């Protein structure tokens, strides 16, 4: 390129030309909204650390699901917060567990919505870890059975897709086998494949009451320093039968999203996590930046890096903005 022959500003002069040369577009089709479900009736509890986000009881989450479909969004991912927790996370695979009830209620009334469920134990265990604990250790192999039973119970309730987020080794294979053995061979798995230990999950743990009661998640979630290891994690999940690979968090992992897009042919999802969302809202509330534009720009960057779909708490507000 040589100035003055090349002038990149030529294609930036008007909005119509900018539209013609725009490389990345955000569409409603790309967005998945996470929803928190609690026991009770008539509840829409605001999550203090996540402005605009609420925890819904089952009756209310159905109304929210209707609103989401009316906005034109294709899917939601459900997180359940049970009233009671124990060491083995019994609520995770209970037939009348909170997620199971929510899936049944939504699918019976808003059947066209794609209902994905998060498969993990951390919302259900009293110690807050994503697996069974043995002393101070989070046990891998005994956790696989609990996750598989949880996956089968979500499938039986009518979930359209399952998203294991625990980061145990071998869980995708175990869940795939369990689903196939129970007649759910057509149910897709979106695995949280490259999921890092992250400070950006802070607000989620308030919302889901899932902060670990001792230790941390460093023995199972990935070290954010490792880029090659993220590829190994994703390849392992793919070989075990994952249909969609997810990278999480999103904005701090754009390199990993780009690697995933480059290396694998399956759809790539990225999770704009609670902390990413809340940072933008907090700054906007202080008048420090334009929240709507900052949110749009972040999610656009996640898509530009290579994500086919983005899980984001901003899905509904973005849908409204995209329509306007
Ligand atoms: C459950 C799970 C977590 C998130 C999604 N699934 C919490 C964690 O790993 O601690 C985080 C989502 C967010 O921060 O928005 N394992």
mmCIF file of C-alpha atoms and ligand atoms in Angstrom:
data_model
loop_
_atom_site.group_PDB
_atom_site.id
_atom_site.type_symbol
_atom_site.label_atom_id
_atom_site.label_comp_id
_atom_site.label_asym_id
_atom_site.label_seq_id
_atom_site.Cartn_x
_atom_site.Cartn_y
_atom_site.Cartn_z
ATOM 1 C CA UNK A 1 0.000 0.000 0.000
ATOM 2 C CA UNK A 2 1.345 3.363 -0.885
ATOM 3 C CA UNK A 3 0.077 6.819 -0.102
ATOM 4 C CA UNK A 4 -1.152 8.855 -1.941
ATOM 5 C CA UNK A 5 -2.472 6.197 -4.323
ATOM 6 C CA UNK A 6 -4.181 4.216 -1.548
ATOM 7 C CA UNK A 7 -6.507 6.098 0.733
ATOM 8 C CA UNK A 8 -8.406 3.805 3.101
ATOM 9 C CA UNK A 9 -10.646 6.689 4.086
ATOM 10 C CA UNK A 10 -12.328 6.522 0.635
ATOM 11 C CA UNK A 11 -14.509 3.659 1.850
ATOM 12 C CA UNK A 12 -15.460 5.368 5.117
ATOM 13 C CA UNK A 13 -17.072 8.497 3.800
ATOM 14 C CA UNK A 14 -20.750 7.656 3.979
ATOM 15 C CA UNK A 15 -22.880 5.226 5.931
ATOM 16 C CA UNK A 16 -24.084 3.530 2.741
ATOM 17 C CA UNK A 17 -20.528 2.733 1.635
ATOM 18 C CA UNK A 18 -19.613 1.702 5.164
ATOM 19 C CA UNK A 19 -22.583 -0.685 5.086
ATOM 20 C CA UNK A 20 -21.382 -2.202 1.813
ATOM 21 C CA UNK A 21 -17.884 -2.926 3.080
ATOM 22 C CA UNK A 22 -18.798 -4.022 6.617
ATOM 23 C CA UNK A 23 -17.213 -7.426 7.307
ATOM 24 C CA UNK A 24 -19.027 -8.498 10.467
ATOM 25 C CA UNK A 25 -22.649 -8.098 11.431
ATOM 26 C CA UNK A 26 -24.478 -8.859 14.614
ATOM 27 C CA UNK A 27 -27.821 -10.505 14.205
ATOM 28 C CA UNK A 28 -30.481 -11.713 16.597
ATOM 29 C CA UNK A 29 -29.698 -15.181 15.259
ATOM 30 C CA UNK A 30 -26.313 -15.093 17.015
ATOM 31 C CA UNK A 31 -27.534 -14.521 20.548
ATOM 32 C CA UNK A 32 -28.380 -16.806 23.470
ATOM 33 C CA UNK A 33 -29.744 -15.345 26.707
ATOM 34 C CA UNK A 34 -28.811 -16.923 30.065
ATOM 35 C CA UNK A 35 -31.698 -17.134 32.557
ATOM 36 C CA UNK A 36 -31.589 -17.874 36.301
ATOM 37 C CA UNK A 37 -34.470 -19.874 37.775
ATOM 38 C CA UNK A 38 -35.342 -20.100 41.485
ATOM 39 C CA UNK A 39 -37.957 -21.985 43.529
ATOM 40 C CA UNK A 40 -41.106 -20.100 44.516
ATOM 41 C CA UNK A 41 -43.928 -18.290 42.781
ATOM 42 C CA UNK A 42 -44.329 -14.853 41.277
ATOM 43 C CA UNK A 43 -40.645 -14.016 41.746
ATOM 44 C CA UNK A 44 -38.532 -11.656 39.642
ATOM 45 C CA UNK A 45 -35.610 -10.901 41.915
ATOM 46 C CA UNK A 46 -33.088 -8.367 40.638
ATOM 47 C CA UNK A 47 -29.448 -9.520 40.818
ATOM 48 C CA UNK A 48 -27.671 -6.602 42.479
ATOM 49 C CA UNK A 49 -24.324 -7.182 40.817
ATOM 50 C CA UNK A 50 -25.885 -7.560 37.342
ATOM 51 C CA UNK A 51 -28.043 -4.537 36.450
ATOM 52 C CA UNK A 52 -31.061 -5.583 34.382
ATOM 53 C CA UNK A 53 -30.723 -9.290 35.227
ATOM 54 C CA UNK A 54 -33.322 -11.103 37.328
ATOM 55 C CA UNK A 55 -33.877 -14.484 38.914
ATOM 56 C CA UNK A 56 -37.260 -15.873 37.922
ATOM 57 C CA UNK A 57 -39.543 -18.432 39.518
ATOM 58 C CA UNK A 58 -40.835 -21.071 37.093
ATOM 59 C CA UNK A 59 -44.156 -19.283 36.379
ATOM 60 C CA UNK A 60 -42.305 -16.028 35.657
ATOM 61 C CA UNK A 61 -39.601 -17.600 33.518
ATOM 62 C CA UNK A 62 -42.346 -18.772 31.161
ATOM 63 C CA UNK A 63 -43.455 -15.145 30.675
ATOM 64 C CA UNK A 64 -39.847 -14.146 30.127
ATOM 65 C CA UNK A 65 -39.458 -16.948 27.553
ATOM 66 C CA UNK A 66 -42.494 -15.591 25.678
ATOM 67 C CA UNK A 67 -40.939 -12.115 25.663
ATOM 68 C CA UNK A 68 -37.662 -13.563 24.339
ATOM 69 C CA UNK A 69 -39.403 -15.327 21.472
ATOM 70 C CA UNK A 70 -41.379 -12.168 20.659
ATOM 71 C CA UNK A 71 -38.076 -10.283 20.491
ATOM 72 C CA UNK A 72 -36.931 -12.815 17.890
ATOM 73 C CA UNK A 73 -34.168 -14.485 19.882
ATOM 74 C CA UNK A 74 -33.533 -18.159 19.081
ATOM 75 C CA UNK A 75 -32.461 -19.526 22.446
ATOM 76 C CA UNK A 76 -31.868 -19.342 26.168
ATOM 77 C CA UNK A 77 -29.580 -21.214 28.557
ATOM 78 C CA UNK A 78 -31.027 -22.075 31.953
ATOM 79 C CA UNK A 79 -29.268 -22.050 35.327
ATOM 80 C CA UNK A 80 -31.144 -23.441 38.317
ATOM 81 C CA UNK A 81 -30.757 -22.318 41.913
ATOM 82 C CA UNK A 82 -32.273 -24.930 44.241
ATOM 83 C CA UNK A 83 -33.555 -24.196 47.762
ATOM 84 C CA UNK A 84 -31.481 -26.993 49.220
ATOM 85 C CA UNK A 85 -27.934 -28.041 48.545
ATOM 86 C CA UNK A 86 -25.948 -31.061 49.695
ATOM 87 C CA UNK A 87 -22.529 -32.634 49.195
ATOM 88 C CA UNK A 88 -23.492 -34.680 46.129
ATOM 89 C CA UNK A 89 -25.648 -32.034 44.483
ATOM 90 C CA UNK A 90 -28.804 -34.147 44.653
ATOM 91 C CA UNK A 91 -30.917 -31.360 43.195
ATOM 92 C CA UNK A 92 -29.008 -31.459 39.915
ATOM 93 C CA UNK A 93 -30.629 -34.659 38.640
ATOM 94 C CA UNK A 94 -33.865 -34.612 40.677
ATOM 95 C CA UNK A 95 -36.905 -35.322 38.480
ATOM 96 C CA UNK A 96 -38.677 -32.333 40.059
ATOM 97 C CA UNK A 97 -35.487 -30.235 40.251
ATOM 98 C CA UNK A 98 -35.631 -26.549 39.465
ATOM 99 C CA UNK A 99 -34.175 -26.749 35.942
ATOM 100 C CA UNK A 100 -36.266 -29.804 35.069
ATOM 101 C CA UNK A 101 -39.461 -27.941 36.111
ATOM 102 C CA UNK A 102 -38.435 -24.823 34.214
ATOM 103 C CA UNK A 103 -37.649 -26.754 31.018
ATOM 104 C CA UNK A 104 -40.991 -28.567 31.141
ATOM 105 C CA UNK A 105 -42.908 -25.332 31.747
ATOM 106 C CA UNK A 106 -41.145 -23.410 28.986
ATOM 107 C CA UNK A 107 -41.298 -26.203 26.416
ATOM 108 C CA UNK A 108 -45.009 -26.798 27.053
ATOM 109 C CA UNK A 109 -45.878 -23.127 26.482
ATOM 110 C CA UNK A 110 -43.158 -21.670 24.272
ATOM 111 C CA UNK A 111 -42.190 -24.744 22.284
ATOM 112 C CA UNK A 112 -40.338 -22.883 19.513
ATOM 113 C CA UNK A 113 -37.640 -21.511 21.851
ATOM 114 C CA UNK A 114 -34.364 -23.481 21.899
ATOM 115 C CA UNK A 115 -33.883 -24.319 25.581
ATOM 116 C CA UNK A 116 -30.301 -25.157 26.493
ATOM 117 C CA UNK A 117 -29.428 -26.266 30.016
ATOM 118 C CA UNK A 118 -26.177 -25.774 31.896
ATOM 119 C CA UNK A 119 -25.036 -29.158 33.193
ATOM 120 C CA UNK A 120 -22.919 -28.733 36.323
ATOM 121 C CA UNK A 121 -23.046 -29.486 40.035
ATOM 122 C CA UNK A 122 -21.827 -26.176 41.483
ATOM 123 C CA UNK A 123 -25.284 -24.630 41.930
ATOM 124 C CA UNK A 124 -26.419 -27.785 43.767
ATOM 125 C CA UNK A 125 -23.496 -28.683 46.029
ATOM 126 C CA UNK A 126 -23.213 -27.195 49.520
ATOM 127 C CA UNK A 127 -19.435 -26.849 49.015
ATOM 128 C CA UNK A 128 -19.975 -25.000 45.715
ATOM 129 C CA UNK A 129 -17.576 -27.085 43.614
ATOM 130 C CA UNK A 130 -18.469 -28.339 40.154
ATOM 131 C CA UNK A 131 -17.911 -31.978 41.132
ATOM 132 C CA UNK A 132 -17.932 -34.363 44.081
ATOM 133 C CA UNK A 133 -15.250 -33.666 46.647
ATOM 134 C CA UNK A 134 -12.961 -36.171 48.291
ATOM 135 C CA UNK A 135 -11.327 -34.335 51.198
ATOM 136 C CA UNK A 136 -10.076 -31.108 49.618
ATOM 137 C CA UNK A 137 -9.877 -32.677 46.147
ATOM 138 C CA UNK A 138 -12.499 -32.402 43.441
ATOM 139 C CA UNK A 139 -12.848 -35.985 42.209
ATOM 140 C CA UNK A 140 -12.975 -36.487 38.466
ATOM 141 C CA UNK A 141 -14.278 -39.965 37.670
ATOM 142 C CA UNK A 142 -16.990 -40.243 40.331
ATOM 143 C CA UNK A 143 -18.302 -36.840 39.198
ATOM 144 C CA UNK A 144 -18.868 -38.151 35.661
ATOM 145 C CA UNK A 145 -21.701 -40.371 36.809
ATOM 146 C CA UNK A 146 -23.479 -37.470 38.579
ATOM 147 C CA UNK A 147 -23.095 -35.291 35.469
ATOM 148 C CA UNK A 148 -24.400 -38.048 33.203
ATOM 149 C CA UNK A 149 -27.496 -38.551 35.381
ATOM 150 C CA UNK A 150 -28.019 -34.780 35.405
ATOM 151 C CA UNK A 151 -27.767 -34.641 31.619
ATOM 152 C CA UNK A 152 -30.258 -37.501 31.206
ATOM 153 C CA UNK A 153 -32.731 -35.812 33.556
ATOM 154 C CA UNK A 154 -32.489 -32.524 31.615
ATOM 155 C CA UNK A 155 -33.029 -34.452 28.403
ATOM 156 C CA UNK A 156 -36.042 -36.261 29.875
ATOM 157 C CA UNK A 157 -37.514 -32.890 30.894
ATOM 158 C CA UNK A 158 -37.346 -31.799 27.263
ATOM 159 C CA UNK A 159 -34.160 -29.726 26.898
ATOM 160 C CA UNK A 160 -33.133 -29.012 23.304
ATOM 161 C CA UNK A 161 -29.392 -28.922 23.947
ATOM 162 C CA UNK A 162 -27.074 -29.597 26.884
ATOM 163 C CA UNK A 163 -24.103 -27.512 27.931
ATOM 164 C CA UNK A 164 -21.722 -29.217 30.375
ATOM 165 C CA UNK A 165 -19.696 -26.546 32.192
ATOM 166 C CA UNK A 166 -17.864 -28.511 34.890
ATOM 167 C CA UNK A 167 -14.451 -29.063 33.170
ATOM 168 C CA UNK A 168 -13.982 -32.653 34.377
ATOM 169 C CA UNK A 169 -11.944 -34.819 31.985
ATOM 170 C CA UNK A 170 -14.003 -37.226 29.939
ATOM 171 C CA UNK A 171 -17.391 -35.698 30.716
ATOM 172 C CA UNK A 172 -18.481 -35.167 27.126
ATOM 173 C CA UNK A 173 -17.880 -38.855 26.314
ATOM 174 C CA UNK A 174 -19.677 -39.971 29.479
ATOM 175 C CA UNK A 175 -22.657 -37.703 28.838
ATOM 176 C CA UNK A 176 -22.827 -38.658 25.146
ATOM 177 C CA UNK A 177 -22.855 -42.345 26.035
ATOM 178 C CA UNK A 178 -25.523 -41.845 28.705
ATOM 179 C CA UNK A 179 -27.746 -39.854 26.358
ATOM 180 C CA UNK A 180 -27.384 -42.382 23.553
ATOM 181 C CA UNK A 181 -28.207 -45.271 25.888
ATOM 182 C CA UNK A 182 -31.433 -43.525 26.890
ATOM 183 C CA UNK A 183 -32.710 -42.739 23.410
ATOM 184 C CA UNK A 184 -31.384 -39.165 23.248
ATOM 185 C CA UNK A 185 -28.886 -39.773 20.462
ATOM 186 C CA UNK A 186 -30.230 -36.735 18.568
ATOM 187 C CA UNK A 187 -29.704 -34.266 21.419
ATOM 188 C CA UNK A 188 -26.731 -31.945 20.762
ATOM 189 C CA UNK A 189 -23.996 -31.099 23.262
ATOM 190 C CA UNK A 190 -22.501 -27.622 23.421
ATOM 191 C CA UNK A 191 -19.490 -28.141 25.639
ATOM 192 C CA UNK A 192 -17.836 -25.440 27.664
ATOM 193 C CA UNK A 193 -14.605 -26.694 26.150
ATOM 194 C CA UNK A 194 -12.039 -23.993 26.879
ATOM 195 C CA UNK A 195 -13.280 -22.584 30.164
ATOM 196 C CA UNK A 196 -10.789 -20.613 32.179
ATOM 197 C CA UNK A 197 -10.475 -19.807 35.850
ATOM 198 C CA UNK A 198 -11.722 -16.235 35.808
ATOM 199 C CA UNK A 199 -12.385 -13.300 38.088
ATOM 200 C CA UNK A 200 -15.054 -12.300 35.585
ATOM 201 C CA UNK A 201 -17.439 -14.971 36.940
ATOM 202 C CA UNK A 202 -17.827 -13.008 40.195
ATOM 203 C CA UNK A 203 -21.331 -11.599 39.630
ATOM 204 C CA UNK A 204 -22.625 -14.992 38.388
ATOM 205 C CA UNK A 205 -21.616 -16.621 41.635
ATOM 206 C CA UNK A 206 -23.758 -14.079 43.520
ATOM 207 C CA UNK A 207 -26.678 -14.776 41.202
ATOM 208 C CA UNK A 208 -26.301 -18.555 41.346
ATOM 209 C CA UNK A 209 -25.054 -18.736 44.956
ATOM 210 C CA UNK A 210 -22.317 -21.024 43.689
ATOM 211 C CA UNK A 211 -19.048 -19.614 45.057
ATOM 212 C CA UNK A 212 -16.780 -22.422 46.285
ATOM 213 C CA UNK A 213 -16.871 -22.679 50.084
ATOM 214 C CA UNK A 214 -13.218 -23.736 50.236
ATOM 215 C CA UNK A 215 -10.345 -23.517 47.793
ATOM 216 C CA UNK A 216 -10.893 -22.445 44.199
ATOM 217 C CA UNK A 217 -11.478 -23.953 40.758
ATOM 218 C CA UNK A 218 -7.850 -23.993 39.605
ATOM 219 C CA UNK A 219 -7.555 -27.785 39.672
ATOM 220 C CA UNK A 220 -10.238 -28.196 37.010
ATOM 221 C CA UNK A 221 -10.806 -24.931 35.096
ATOM 222 C CA UNK A 222 -8.072 -23.816 32.694
ATOM 223 C CA UNK A 223 -5.198 -21.491 33.491
ATOM 224 C CA UNK A 224 -5.896 -18.249 31.547
ATOM 225 C CA UNK A 225 -2.198 -18.192 30.619
ATOM 226 C CA UNK A 226 -2.488 -21.202 28.303
ATOM 227 C CA UNK A 227 -3.396 -20.866 24.647
ATOM 228 C CA UNK A 228 -2.146 -24.207 23.278
ATOM 229 C CA UNK A 229 -3.801 -26.094 26.116
ATOM 230 C CA UNK A 230 -7.119 -24.499 25.119
ATOM 231 C CA UNK A 231 -6.775 -26.194 21.728
ATOM 232 C CA UNK A 232 -6.137 -29.544 23.429
ATOM 233 C CA UNK A 233 -9.261 -29.064 25.578
ATOM 234 C CA UNK A 234 -11.367 -28.263 22.538
ATOM 235 C CA UNK A 235 -9.969 -31.126 20.470
ATOM 236 C CA UNK A 236 -10.622 -33.551 23.329
ATOM 237 C CA UNK A 237 -14.273 -32.465 23.605
ATOM 238 C CA UNK A 238 -14.706 -32.698 19.856
ATOM 239 C CA UNK A 239 -13.315 -36.225 19.782
ATOM 240 C CA UNK A 240 -15.614 -37.158 22.666
ATOM 241 C CA UNK A 241 -18.654 -36.053 20.691
ATOM 242 C CA UNK A 242 -19.270 -32.335 21.317
ATOM 243 C CA UNK A 243 -21.376 -30.700 18.585
ATOM 244 C CA UNK A 244 -20.541 -27.083 19.469
ATOM 245 C CA UNK A 245 -17.397 -25.862 21.257
ATOM 246 C CA UNK A 246 -17.617 -22.957 23.656
ATOM 247 C CA UNK A 247 -14.886 -20.575 24.774
ATOM 248 C CA UNK A 248 -15.321 -18.744 28.065
ATOM 249 C CA UNK A 249 -14.890 -15.918 29.046
ATOM 250 C CA UNK A 250 -15.113 -14.154 25.668
ATOM 251 C CA UNK A 251 -13.475 -10.746 25.604
ATOM 252 C CA UNK A 252 -10.315 -11.895 27.371
ATOM 253 C CA UNK A 253 -10.112 -14.954 25.051
ATOM 254 C CA UNK A 254 -10.389 -13.479 21.564
ATOM 255 C CA UNK A 255 -7.168 -15.241 20.534
ATOM 256 C CA UNK A 256 -8.597 -18.589 21.625
ATOM 257 C CA UNK A 257 -11.848 -17.935 19.755
ATOM 258 C CA UNK A 258 -9.809 -17.135 16.641
ATOM 259 C CA UNK A 259 -7.743 -20.322 17.090
ATOM 260 C CA UNK A 260 -10.921 -22.361 17.493
ATOM 261 C CA UNK A 261 -12.401 -20.884 14.320
ATOM 262 C CA UNK A 262 -9.186 -21.641 12.468
ATOM 263 C CA UNK A 263 -8.743 -25.222 13.718
ATOM 264 C CA UNK A 264 -12.230 -26.719 13.900
ATOM 265 C CA UNK A 265 -15.176 -26.959 11.533
ATOM 266 C CA UNK A 266 -17.880 -27.211 14.227
ATOM 267 C CA UNK A 267 -19.792 -24.109 15.335
ATOM 268 C CA UNK A 268 -17.970 -22.024 17.932
ATOM 269 C CA UNK A 269 -19.799 -20.362 20.807
ATOM 270 C CA UNK A 270 -18.403 -17.740 23.174
ATOM 271 C CA UNK A 271 -19.761 -16.761 26.574
ATOM 272 C CA UNK A 272 -19.693 -13.060 27.425
ATOM 273 C CA UNK A 273 -19.727 -13.752 31.159
ATOM 274 C CA UNK A 274 -21.305 -11.930 34.061
ATOM 275 C CA UNK A 275 -18.274 -9.765 34.866
ATOM 276 C CA UNK A 276 -17.899 -8.636 31.257
ATOM 277 C CA UNK A 277 -21.562 -7.610 31.251
ATOM 278 C CA UNK A 278 -21.535 -5.931 34.646
ATOM 279 C CA UNK A 279 -18.362 -3.910 33.979
ATOM 280 C CA UNK A 280 -20.013 -2.219 31.026
ATOM 281 C CA UNK A 281 -23.258 -1.571 32.897
ATOM 282 C CA UNK A 282 -21.424 -0.208 35.932
ATOM 283 C CA UNK A 283 -19.359 2.184 33.827
ATOM 284 C CA UNK A 284 -22.482 3.266 31.953
ATOM 285 C CA UNK A 285 -24.340 3.900 35.225
ATOM 286 C CA UNK A 286 -21.495 6.163 36.247
ATOM 287 C CA UNK A 287 -21.807 8.044 32.986
ATOM 288 C CA UNK A 288 -18.288 6.972 32.008
ATOM 289 C CA UNK A 289 -19.200 5.394 28.693
ATOM 290 C CA UNK A 290 -22.154 4.792 26.386
ATOM 291 C CA UNK A 291 -23.307 1.375 27.627
ATOM 292 C CA UNK A 292 -25.285 0.410 24.559
ATOM 293 C CA UNK A 293 -22.428 1.158 22.182
ATOM 294 C CA UNK A 294 -19.811 -0.479 24.403
ATOM 295 C CA UNK A 295 -21.918 -3.637 24.668
ATOM 296 C CA UNK A 296 -22.445 -3.740 20.917
ATOM 297 C CA UNK A 297 -18.761 -3.225 20.222
ATOM 298 C CA UNK A 298 -17.732 -6.011 22.632
ATOM 299 C CA UNK A 299 -20.122 -8.542 21.176
ATOM 300 C CA UNK A 300 -19.175 -7.527 17.637
ATOM 301 C CA UNK A 301 -15.513 -8.147 18.507
ATOM 302 C CA UNK A 302 -16.364 -11.582 19.878
ATOM 303 C CA UNK A 303 -18.101 -12.424 16.632
ATOM 304 C CA UNK A 304 -15.318 -10.921 14.488
ATOM 305 C CA UNK A 305 -12.795 -13.108 16.336
ATOM 306 C CA UNK A 306 -14.697 -16.142 15.049
ATOM 307 C CA UNK A 307 -17.659 -16.954 17.282
ATOM 308 C CA UNK A 308 -20.794 -18.137 15.494
ATOM 309 C CA UNK A 309 -22.934 -17.470 18.543
ATOM 310 C CA UNK A 310 -22.603 -15.481 21.748
ATOM 311 C CA UNK A 311 -24.140 -16.261 25.106
ATOM 312 C CA UNK A 312 -24.818 -12.870 26.650
ATOM 313 C CA UNK A 313 -26.936 -11.321 29.388
ATOM 314 C CA UNK A 314 -27.353 -8.386 26.994
ATOM 315 C CA UNK A 315 -29.212 -10.495 24.391
ATOM 316 C CA UNK A 316 -32.635 -8.963 25.074
ATOM 317 C CA UNK A 317 -31.431 -5.344 25.274
ATOM 318 C CA UNK A 318 -29.418 -5.895 22.116
ATOM 319 C CA UNK A 319 -32.402 -7.427 20.344
ATOM 320 C CA UNK A 320 -34.410 -4.309 21.168
ATOM 321 C CA UNK A 321 -31.582 -2.072 19.950
ATOM 322 C CA UNK A 322 -31.089 -4.102 16.740
ATOM 323 C CA UNK A 323 -34.807 -3.838 15.947
ATOM 324 C CA UNK A 324 -34.780 -0.088 16.558
HETATM 325 C C1 LIG B 1 -21.086 -23.270 36.267
HETATM 326 C C2 LIG B 1 -20.962 -22.023 35.473
HETATM 327 C C3 LIG B 1 -20.348 -20.817 35.827
HETATM 328 C C4 LIG B 1 -20.604 -19.921 34.787
HETATM 329 C C5 LIG B 1 -21.336 -20.611 33.841
HETATM 330 N N1 LIG B 1 -21.526 -21.909 34.268
HETATM 331 C C6 LIG B 1 -19.648 -20.415 37.061
HETATM 332 C C7 LIG B 1 -18.300 -20.881 37.353
HETATM 333 O O1 LIG B 1 -17.693 -21.661 36.633
HETATM 334 O O2 LIG B 1 -17.828 -20.488 38.408
HETATM 335 C C8 LIG B 1 -20.180 -18.487 34.753
HETATM 336 C C9 LIG B 1 -21.051 -17.605 33.946
HETATM 337 C C10 LIG B 1 -20.873 -16.142 34.163
HETATM 338 O O3 LIG B 1 -20.000 -15.665 34.901
HETATM 339 O O4 LIG B 1 -21.667 -15.408 33.569
HETATM 340 N N2 LIG B 1 -19.956 -24.019 36.392
#
